CSV table of C-alpha atoms in Angstrom, one decimal:
chain,number,residue,atom,x,y,z
A,273,MET,CA,-29.4,-134.0,-21.3
A,274,PRO,CA,-30.0,-130.8,-19.2
A,275,VAL,CA,-33.6,-130.6,-17.9
A,276,ILE,CA,-35.9,-127.7,-18.7
A,277,SER,CA,-37.6,-126.1,-15.7
A,278,LYS,CA,-41.2,-127.0,-14.7
A,279,LYS,CA,-42.0,-123.3,-14.9
A,280,GLY,CA,-40.7,-123.2,-18.5
A,281,LEU,CA,-42.6,-126.3,-19.5
A,282,SER,CA,-45.8,-124.9,-18.0
A,283,MET,CA,-45.5,-121.6,-19.9
A,284,PRO,CA,-48.5,-121.4,-22.2
A,285,GLU,CA,-48.2,-120.8,-25.9
A,286,SER,CA,-49.6,-117.5,-27.3
A,287,PRO,CA,-52.9,-118.1,-29.1
A,288,ILE,CA,-52.1,-115.0,-31.1
A,289,ARG,CA,-48.6,-116.1,-32.3
A,290,LYS,CA,-48.4,-119.9,-32.1
A,291,LEU,CA,-49.8,-120.4,-35.6
A,292,VAL,CA,-47.2,-118.0,-37.2
A,293,PRO,CA,-45.1,-120.9,-38.7
A,294,TYR,CA,-48.3,-122.1,-40.6
A,295,ALA,CA,-48.9,-118.5,-41.8
A,296,GLU,CA,-45.4,-118.2,-43.0
A,297,ALA,CA,-45.6,-121.5,-44.8
A,298,ALA,CA,-48.8,-120.4,-46.5
A,299,LYS,CA,-47.1,-117.2,-47.7
A,300,LEU,CA,-44.2,-119.2,-49.2
A,301,ARG,CA,-46.8,-121.2,-51.2
A,302,GLY,CA,-48.1,-117.8,-52.6
A,303,ILE,CA,-51.2,-117.5,-50.4
A,304,ASN,CA,-52.1,-114.1,-49.2
A,305,VAL,CA,-52.8,-114.3,-45.4
A,306,ILE,CA,-55.2,-111.7,-43.9
A,307,HIS,CA,-54.2,-111.3,-40.3
A,308,LEU,CA,-57.2,-111.1,-38.0
A,309,ASN,CA,-55.2,-112.7,-35.2
A,310,ILE,CA,-53.2,-109.8,-33.8
A,311,GLY,CA,-54.0,-106.3,-32.6
A,312,GLN,CA,-51.5,-104.5,-34.8
A,313,PRO,CA,-53.3,-101.4,-36.0
A,314,ASP,CA,-52.8,-100.2,-39.6
A,315,ILE,CA,-53.5,-96.7,-38.4
A,316,LYS,CA,-50.5,-94.3,-39.0
A,317,THR,CA,-48.4,-93.3,-36.0
A,318,PRO,CA,-48.7,-89.6,-35.3
A,319,GLN,CA,-46.1,-87.7,-37.3
A,320,VAL,CA,-45.2,-85.6,-34.3
A,321,ALA,CA,-43.9,-88.8,-32.6
A,322,LEU,CA,-41.9,-90.0,-35.6
A,323,ASP,CA,-40.4,-86.5,-36.2
A,324,ALA,CA,-39.3,-86.3,-32.6
A,325,VAL,CA,-37.0,-89.2,-33.1
A,326,LYS,CA,-35.9,-88.3,-36.6
A,327,ASN,CA,-35.0,-84.7,-35.7
A,328,ASN,CA,-33.5,-85.1,-32.3
A,329,THR,CA,-29.9,-83.9,-31.7
A,330,ILE,CA,-28.7,-86.6,-29.3
A,331,SER,CA,-25.0,-87.3,-29.6
A,332,THR,CA,-24.8,-90.1,-27.0
A,333,LEU,CA,-27.8,-92.5,-26.6
A,334,SER,CA,-27.5,-92.9,-22.8
A,335,TYR,CA,-29.5,-94.7,-20.2
A,336,SER,CA,-32.6,-92.8,-19.0
A,337,LYS,CA,-33.7,-92.7,-15.4
A,338,THR,CA,-34.9,-96.1,-14.1
A,339,GLU,CA,-38.4,-94.8,-13.6
A,340,GLY,CA,-38.5,-93.0,-16.9
A,341,SER,CA,-37.6,-89.4,-17.8
A,342,ASN,CA,-38.9,-86.6,-15.6
A,343,GLU,CA,-40.2,-84.7,-18.7
A,344,TYR,CA,-42.2,-87.6,-20.0
A,345,ARG,CA,-43.7,-88.5,-16.6
A,346,GLN,CA,-44.7,-84.9,-16.0
A,347,LYS,CA,-46.4,-84.6,-19.4
A,348,LEU,CA,-48.0,-88.0,-18.9
A,349,ALA,CA,-49.4,-86.9,-15.6
A,350,ALA,CA,-50.9,-83.8,-17.4
A,351,TYR,CA,-52.5,-86.2,-19.9
A,352,TYR,CA,-54.3,-88.1,-17.1
A,353,SER,CA,-55.5,-84.9,-15.5
A,354,LYS,CA,-57.4,-84.2,-18.7
A,355,HIS,CA,-59.2,-87.5,-18.0
A,356,ASN,CA,-60.3,-86.6,-14.5
A,357,ILE,CA,-57.4,-88.6,-13.0
A,358,ASN,CA,-55.4,-86.6,-10.4
A,359,ILE,CA,-51.9,-88.0,-10.2
A,360,SER,CA,-48.4,-86.6,-10.1
A,361,ALA,CA,-45.2,-87.6,-12.0
A,362,ASP,CA,-44.2,-89.5,-8.8
A,363,ASP,CA,-47.1,-91.8,-9.2
A,364,LEU,CA,-45.9,-93.0,-12.6
A,365,LEU,CA,-43.3,-95.6,-13.4
A,366,ILE,CA,-42.3,-95.9,-17.1
A,367,THR,CA,-41.8,-99.5,-18.3
A,368,THR,CA,-40.8,-101.3,-21.5
A,369,GLY,CA,-44.3,-101.9,-22.6
A,370,ALA,CA,-47.5,-102.7,-20.7
A,371,SER,CA,-46.2,-106.3,-20.6
A,372,GLU,CA,-43.2,-105.4,-18.4
A,373,ALA,CA,-45.5,-103.2,-16.3
A,374,LEU,CA,-47.9,-106.1,-15.5
A,375,SER,CA,-45.0,-108.5,-15.0
A,376,PHE,CA,-43.4,-106.2,-12.4
A,377,VAL,CA,-46.7,-105.6,-10.7
A,378,ILE,CA,-47.4,-109.4,-10.4
A,379,GLY,CA,-43.9,-109.9,-9.1
A,380,SER,CA,-44.3,-107.2,-6.5
A,381,ILE,CA,-47.7,-108.2,-5.1
A,382,ALA,CA,-47.6,-112.0,-5.2
A,383,ASP,CA,-45.4,-114.9,-4.1
A,384,ASN,CA,-45.2,-118.5,-5.4
A,385,ASP,CA,-48.6,-120.1,-5.2
A,386,ASP,CA,-50.4,-116.9,-4.5
A,387,GLU,CA,-53.5,-116.1,-6.6
A,388,ILE,CA,-54.9,-113.4,-8.8
A,389,ILE,CA,-58.6,-113.4,-9.7
A,390,VAL,CA,-59.3,-112.6,-13.4
A,391,PRO,CA,-62.6,-112.7,-15.3
A,392,GLU,CA,-62.2,-114.9,-18.4
A,393,PRO,CA,-61.7,-114.8,-21.3
A,394,PHE,CA,-58.8,-112.5,-20.7
A,395,TYR,CA,-55.6,-111.3,-22.5
A,396,ALA,CA,-53.6,-114.5,-22.9
A,397,ASN,CA,-50.4,-113.1,-21.6
A,398,TYR,CA,-51.9,-112.7,-18.1
A,399,ASN,CA,-51.5,-116.4,-17.9
A,400,SER,CA,-47.9,-116.2,-19.1
A,401,PHE,CA,-46.9,-113.4,-16.7
A,402,SER,CA,-48.5,-115.2,-13.8
A,403,THR,CA,-46.8,-118.5,-14.7
A,404,ALA,CA,-43.4,-116.7,-14.9
A,405,PHE,CA,-43.8,-115.7,-11.2
A,406,GLY,CA,-45.3,-118.9,-10.0
A,407,VAL,CA,-48.7,-117.2,-9.4
A,408,LYS,CA,-52.0,-118.9,-10.0
A,409,VAL,CA,-54.8,-117.3,-12.1
A,410,THR,CA,-58.2,-117.9,-10.6
A,411,PRO,CA,-60.7,-117.4,-13.4
A,412,ILE,CA,-64.3,-116.2,-13.1
A,413,VAL,CA,-66.2,-117.1,-16.2
A,414,SER,CA,-68.0,-114.3,-18.2
A,415,LYS,CA,-70.3,-115.6,-20.9
A,416,ILE,CA,-71.1,-114.6,-24.5
A,417,GLU,CA,-74.8,-115.0,-23.6
A,418,THR,CA,-74.5,-112.0,-21.2
A,419,GLY,CA,-72.3,-110.0,-23.6
A,420,PHE,CA,-69.2,-110.8,-21.4
A,421,ALA,CA,-70.5,-108.5,-18.7
A,422,LEU,CA,-68.9,-108.6,-15.2
A,423,PRO,CA,-69.9,-111.9,-13.5
A,424,GLU,CA,-71.8,-111.6,-10.2
A,425,ILE,CA,-69.7,-110.2,-7.4
A,426,ALA,CA,-70.7,-113.2,-5.3
A,427,ALA,CA,-68.6,-115.3,-7.7
A,428,PHE,CA,-65.6,-113.2,-7.0
A,429,GLU,CA,-66.1,-113.2,-3.3
A,430,LYS,CA,-66.5,-117.0,-3.3
A,431,SER,CA,-63.1,-117.4,-5.0
A,432,ILE,CA,-61.2,-115.2,-2.5
A,433,THR,CA,-58.8,-117.3,-0.3
A,434,SER,CA,-56.0,-116.5,2.0
A,435,LYS,CA,-53.7,-116.7,-1.1
A,436,THR,CA,-55.6,-114.1,-3.1
A,437,LYS,CA,-53.6,-110.9,-3.7
A,438,GLY,CA,-55.6,-109.1,-6.2
A,439,ILE,CA,-58.2,-108.8,-8.9
A,440,LEU,CA,-57.2,-108.1,-12.5
A,441,ILE,CA,-59.4,-106.8,-15.3
A,442,CYS,CA,-58.8,-105.2,-18.7
A,443,ASN,CA,-61.1,-102.2,-19.5
A,444,PRO,CA,-62.1,-102.0,-22.3
A,445,ASN,CA,-61.5,-105.7,-22.6
A,446,ASN,CA,-59.2,-107.6,-24.7
A,447,PRO,CA,-60.4,-110.1,-26.1
A,448,THR,CA,-64.1,-109.4,-25.8
A,449,GLY,CA,-64.4,-105.6,-26.5
A,450,TYR,CA,-66.6,-105.3,-23.3
A,451,LEU,CA,-66.6,-102.0,-21.6
A,452,TYR,CA,-66.9,-102.2,-17.8
A,453,SER,CA,-69.4,-99.6,-16.4
A,454,LYS,CA,-68.7,-97.2,-13.6
A,455,GLU,CA,-71.1,-99.3,-11.4
A,456,GLU,CA,-69.1,-102.5,-12.2
A,457,ILE,CA,-65.8,-100.8,-11.3
A,458,GLN,CA,-67.3,-99.5,-8.1
A,459,GLN,CA,-68.5,-103.0,-7.1
A,460,LEU,CA,-65.1,-104.4,-7.6
A,461,SER,CA,-63.6,-101.4,-5.7
A,462,GLN,CA,-65.7,-102.1,-2.7
A,463,LEU,CA,-64.8,-105.8,-2.8
A,464,VAL,CA,-61.0,-105.1,-2.8
A,465,LYS,CA,-61.3,-102.7,0.0
A,466,LYS,CA,-63.4,-105.2,2.0
A,467,HIS,CA,-60.8,-108.0,1.6
A,468,ASP,CA,-57.7,-105.7,1.4
A,469,LEU,CA,-56.7,-106.7,-2.1
A,470,PHE,CA,-55.0,-105.0,-5.0
A,471,PHE,CA,-57.2,-103.9,-7.9
A,472,ILE,CA,-55.2,-104.0,-11.2
A,473,VAL,CA,-56.8,-102.5,-14.2
A,474,ASP,CA,-55.3,-102.8,-17.7
A,475,GLU,CA,-56.5,-99.6,-19.4
A,476,VAL,CA,-54.4,-99.6,-22.6
A,477,TYR,CA,-57.6,-99.3,-24.7
A,478,ARG,CA,-59.0,-96.4,-22.7
A,479,GLU,CA,-59.3,-94.1,-25.8
A,480,PHE,CA,-61.3,-96.7,-27.8
A,481,VAL,CA,-64.8,-96.4,-26.5
A,482,TYR,CA,-67.8,-96.3,-28.8
A,483,ASP,CA,-71.5,-95.4,-29.1
A,484,GLY,CA,-71.4,-92.4,-26.8
A,485,LYS,CA,-70.2,-94.4,-23.8
A,486,LYS,CA,-67.5,-93.2,-21.5
A,487,HIS,CA,-64.5,-95.0,-20.0
A,488,TYR,CA,-64.4,-94.9,-16.2
A,489,SER,CA,-61.0,-95.3,-14.7
A,490,VAL,CA,-60.3,-97.1,-11.4
A,491,LEU,CA,-58.1,-94.1,-10.6
A,492,GLU,CA,-61.3,-91.9,-10.4
A,493,GLU,CA,-62.4,-93.9,-7.4
A,494,ASP,CA,-62.1,-92.2,-4.0
A,495,ASN,CA,-60.3,-93.9,-1.1
A,496,LEU,CA,-58.6,-96.5,-3.3
A,497,GLU,CA,-55.1,-95.1,-3.3
A,498,GLN,CA,-53.5,-98.2,-1.6
A,499,HIS,CA,-55.4,-100.7,-3.8
A,500,ALA,CA,-55.6,-99.3,-7.3
A,501,ILE,CA,-53.0,-100.0,-9.9
A,502,VAL,CA,-53.3,-99.0,-13.6
A,503,ILE,CA,-51.4,-100.6,-16.4
A,504,ASP,CA,-51.1,-98.4,-19.5
A,505,SER,CA,-49.2,-98.2,-22.8
A,506,VAL,CA,-48.7,-96.1,-25.9
A,507,SER,CA,-48.9,-99.1,-28.2
A,508,LYS,CA,-52.5,-98.9,-29.2
A,509,ARG,CA,-53.4,-95.3,-28.3
A,510,TYR,CA,-50.9,-93.9,-30.8
A,511,SER,CA,-50.4,-97.0,-33.0
A,512,MET,CA,-46.9,-97.3,-31.6
A,513,CYS,CA,-46.7,-101.0,-30.8
A,514,GLY,CA,-43.0,-101.1,-31.6
A,515,ALA,CA,-42.1,-98.4,-29.2
A,516,ARG,CA,-42.5,-100.7,-26.2
A,517,ILE,CA,-43.4,-98.0,-23.7
A,518,GLY,CA,-45.9,-98.5,-21.0
A,519,CYS,CA,-46.3,-97.5,-17.4
A,520,VAL,CA,-47.6,-98.4,-14.0
A,521,VAL,CA,-49.8,-95.8,-12.2
A,522,THR,CA,-50.3,-96.1,-8.4
A,523,LYS,CA,-50.3,-94.0,-5.3
A,524,ASN,CA,-49.2,-96.9,-3.1
A,525,LYS,CA,-45.7,-95.9,-2.0
A,526,ALA,CA,-44.6,-99.3,-0.8
A,527,LEU,CA,-45.7,-100.9,-4.1
A,528,LYS,CA,-43.9,-98.2,-6.1
A,529,ASN,CA,-40.7,-98.8,-4.2
A,530,THR,CA,-40.9,-102.5,-4.8
A,531,ILE,CA,-41.6,-102.2,-8.5
A,532,LEU,CA,-38.7,-99.8,-8.7
A,533,LYS,CA,-36.4,-102.6,-7.6
A,534,PHE,CA,-37.5,-104.8,-10.5
A,535,MET,CA,-37.0,-101.8,-12.8
A,536,GLN,CA,-33.5,-101.1,-11.5
A,537,ALA,CA,-32.6,-104.7,-12.5
A,538,ARG,CA,-33.5,-104.0,-16.1
A,539,LEU,CA,-31.7,-100.6,-15.9
A,540,SER,CA,-34.0,-98.2,-17.9
A,541,PRO,CA,-36.8,-98.0,-20.5
A,542,PRO,CA,-35.8,-97.2,-24.1
A,543,SER,CA,-34.6,-93.6,-24.5
A,544,TYR,CA,-35.7,-93.0,-28.2
A,545,ALA,CA,-39.1,-94.6,-27.5
A,546,GLN,CA,-39.6,-92.2,-24.6
A,547,ILE,CA,-38.8,-89.3,-26.8
A,548,ALA,CA,-41.4,-90.5,-29.3
A,549,SER,CA,-44.0,-91.2,-26.6
A,550,GLU,CA,-43.5,-87.7,-25.0
A,551,ALA,CA,-44.0,-86.1,-28.4
A,552,ALA,CA,-47.1,-88.2,-29.0
A,553,LEU,CA,-48.8,-86.5,-26.1
A,554,ASN,CA,-49.0,-83.5,-28.4
A,555,THR,CA,-51.2,-85.4,-30.8
A,556,PRO,CA,-54.4,-83.3,-31.5
A,557,GLN,CA,-57.8,-84.6,-30.5
A,558,SER,CA,-58.8,-84.7,-34.1
A,559,TYR,CA,-56.5,-87.7,-34.6
A,560,PHE,CA,-58.4,-89.7,-32.0
A,561,ASP,CA,-61.8,-88.5,-33.4
A,562,GLU,CA,-60.8,-89.8,-36.8
A,563,VAL,CA,-59.4,-93.1,-35.5
A,564,ILE,CA,-62.4,-93.8,-33.3
A,565,LEU,CA,-64.8,-93.1,-36.2
A,566,GLU,CA,-62.7,-95.5,-38.4
A,567,TYR,CA,-62.9,-98.3,-35.7
A,568,VAL,CA,-66.6,-97.9,-35.3
A,569,GLU,CA,-67.1,-98.3,-39.0
A,570,ARG,CA,-64.8,-101.3,-39.1
A,571,ARG,CA,-66.6,-102.8,-36.1
A,572,ASN,CA,-70.0,-102.3,-37.7
A,573,VAL,CA,-68.8,-103.9,-41.0
A,574,LEU,CA,-67.3,-106.9,-39.2
A,575,ILE,CA,-70.3,-107.6,-37.0
A,576,ASN,CA,-72.8,-107.2,-39.9
A,577,GLU,CA,-70.8,-109.6,-42.0
A,578,LEU,CA,-70.4,-112.1,-39.2
A,579,ASN,CA,-74.1,-112.0,-38.4
A,580,LYS,CA,-74.8,-113.1,-42.0
A,581,ILE,CA,-73.1,-116.5,-41.3
A,582,SER,CA,-75.4,-119.3,-40.1
A,583,GLY,CA,-74.4,-120.7,-36.7
A,584,VAL,CA,-72.1,-117.8,-35.8
A,585,LYS,CA,-72.6,-115.9,-32.5
A,586,VAL,CA,-70.9,-112.6,-31.8
A,587,ILE,CA,-71.6,-109.6,-29.4
A,588,MET,CA,-71.2,-106.0,-30.5
A,589,PRO,CA,-68.0,-104.7,-28.9
A,590,GLN,CA,-68.3,-101.5,-26.9
A,591,GLY,CA,-64.6,-100.7,-26.9
A,592,ALA,CA,-61.0,-101.7,-27.9
A,593,PHE,CA,-60.9,-103.4,-31.3
A,594,TYR,CA,-61.5,-107.1,-30.7
A,595,CYS,CA,-64.4,-109.5,-30.5
A,596,ILE,CA,-64.9,-113.1,-29.5
A,597,VAL,CA,-66.8,-115.1,-32.2
A,598,GLU,CA,-68.4,-118.4,-31.5
A,599,LEU,CA,-68.3,-120.7,-34.5
A,600,PRO,CA,-70.3,-123.9,-35.4
A,601,ILE,CA,-67.2,-126.1,-35.0
A,602,LYS,CA,-65.8,-128.3,-32.3
A,603,ASN,CA,-62.2,-127.1,-32.1
A,604,SER,CA,-61.0,-123.7,-33.2
A,605,ASP,CA,-57.3,-124.6,-32.9
A,606,THR,CA,-57.7,-127.3,-35.5
A,607,PHE,CA,-59.8,-125.0,-37.6
A,608,ALA,CA,-57.4,-122.1,-37.5
A,609,GLN,CA,-54.5,-124.4,-38.5
A,610,TRP,CA,-56.6,-125.9,-41.4
A,611,LEU,CA,-57.4,-122.4,-42.7
A,612,LEU,CA,-53.6,-121.8,-43.1
A,613,GLU,CA,-52.7,-125.2,-44.4
A,614,ASP,CA,-55.6,-126.4,-46.6
A,615,PHE,CA,-58.0,-123.6,-47.4
A,616,SER,CA,-58.0,-120.5,-49.6
A,617,VAL,CA,-60.4,-118.4,-51.7
A,618,ASN,CA,-58.8,-116.8,-54.8
A,619,ASN,CA,-55.4,-117.6,-53.3
A,620,GLU,CA,-56.2,-115.9,-50.0
A,621,THR,CA,-56.9,-117.1,-46.5
A,622,VAL,CA,-57.3,-115.7,-43.0
A,623,MET,CA,-55.4,-116.1,-39.8
A,624,VAL,CA,-57.4,-116.1,-36.5
A,625,ALA,CA,-56.6,-116.5,-32.9
A,626,PRO,CA,-58.2,-119.6,-31.3
A,627,ALA,CA,-60.0,-118.5,-28.1
A,628,ALA,CA,-59.2,-121.4,-25.8
A,629,GLY,CA,-55.9,-119.6,-25.1
A,630,PHE,CA,-57.8,-116.7,-23.6
A,631,TYR,CA,-59.3,-118.9,-20.9
A,632,ALA,CA,-57.8,-120.5,-17.9
A,633,THR,CA,-60.6,-123.0,-17.4
A,634,GLU,CA,-59.8,-126.2,-19.3
A,635,GLY,CA,-62.3,-126.8,-22.1
A,636,LEU,CA,-63.7,-123.3,-22.5
A,637,GLY,CA,-63.4,-121.3,-25.7
A,638,LYS,CA,-62.8,-124.4,-27.9
A,639,ASN,CA,-65.4,-123.3,-30.4
A,640,GLN,CA,-64.5,-119.6,-30.3
A,641,ILE,CA,-61.9,-117.3,-32.0
A,642,ARG,CA,-60.8,-113.8,-31.3
A,643,ILE,CA,-60.8,-111.4,-34.2
A,644,ALA,CA,-59.0,-108.0,-34.2
A,645,TYR,CA,-60.7,-105.5,-36.5
A,646,VAL,CA,-57.6,-103.4,-37.2
A,647,LEU,CA,-57.7,-103.7,-41.0
A,648,GLU,CA,-59.5,-101.6,-43.7
A,649,LYS,CA,-63.2,-102.3,-44.2
A,650,GLU,CA,-62.9,-103.9,-47.6
A,651,ILE,CA,-60.2,-106.2,-46.3
A,652,LEU,CA,-62.5,-107.2,-43.4
A,653,LYS,CA,-65.3,-107.9,-45.8
A,654,ARG,CA,-63.1,-110.1,-47.8
A,655,ALA,CA,-61.8,-111.9,-44.7
A,656,ILE,CA,-65.3,-112.7,-43.4
A,657,HIS,CA,-66.3,-113.9,-46.9
A,658,ILE,CA,-63.4,-116.3,-46.7
A,659,LEU,CA,-64.3,-117.4,-43.2
A,660,SER,CA,-67.9,-118.0,-44.3
A,661,GLU,CA,-66.8,-120.2,-47.2
A,662,ALA,CA,-64.3,-122.0,-45.0
A,663,LEU,CA,-67.0,-122.9,-42.5
A,664,LYS,CA,-69.2,-124.5,-45.2
A,665,THR,CA,-66.3,-126.7,-46.3
A,666,TYR,CA,-65.0,-127.4,-42.8
A,667,TYR,CA,-68.4,-128.3,-41.4
A,668,LEU,CA,-68.7,-131.1,-44.1
A,669,ASN,CA,-65.2,-132.3,-43.3
A,670,GLU,CA,-65.7,-132.2,-39.5
A,671,ASN,CA,-68.9,-134.1,-39.7
A,672,SER,CA,-68.0,-136.6,-42.4
């Protein structure tokens, strides 16, 4: 029998999607599954983006430029300028989603057995992208007891080796909802300059910041042009997950030229999706004001309901639309599967993402889950009621 590659066998499963077969089986049994596992907003996509695709007059759907259309990149540069980020269209490379953006960045800055330092818990696909390129993730643990704040800089410095190529963070963070402060970004900026590393910041949730706080981009830092790399996407900003349009933003010319070679191999980003994404840039501020207000209300409902459950620990998220929840159980993988196979309330159950898949350190996150609060408030209330009832039953089973 032909042999599968070691790289393929070591590719981690997605904690967000690996339980899908159990959810599908539950639905076939007539169980309604409330999806708390995935960051798919139910917010409507801006009509201006949908209309741009619906009403276009294209007669031949051709390739776009490898780096993305000039028109879209120019308008995207103008978007960043409104956020105190001074870049040009030449500093932007349009990708097929933020996933491709990060994959191309990792492939461009690191060789086999090189290392990237990432605070954990982190977006699970960081592990997958690194594995695909033979790169090692070096985790630095952030803890729920400190609200998942940036670990001490000394912990980062201690982990730097001759193989270290960069530091990667997500701001605001997926899966914790933590918002890194200007001071924390500046501490890491000083560190990457000191050790001549890349500083990769996933900023796809930049619009989703709450309680009067402000997002501070690494691109606002002075004298970091050769180090700073931003990963961005339209998926969450405009509720356009299916568009699969992202970008890499960097002023490092050598890096841009290298990424461009990866991009040439995949030819071009999707043409229709770029049309939609360009049009989405015309979305009025009122859209974001309403969306942010809605997410704040959903967050508050979720956290209030979770805090009513005995033995549950959760931190108030400051951004994005996720939180890590610590449960009074031993193994959240087993618990999440049990929810789908064996438990329901009024013919309804919940699907959660076991948090161990958001850690690189073996054994961490075993009693935690990630919840995405991308559903209406009443649905969230119902979901947490089901979770509360499930924990009562599961606790008895687990300890019997």
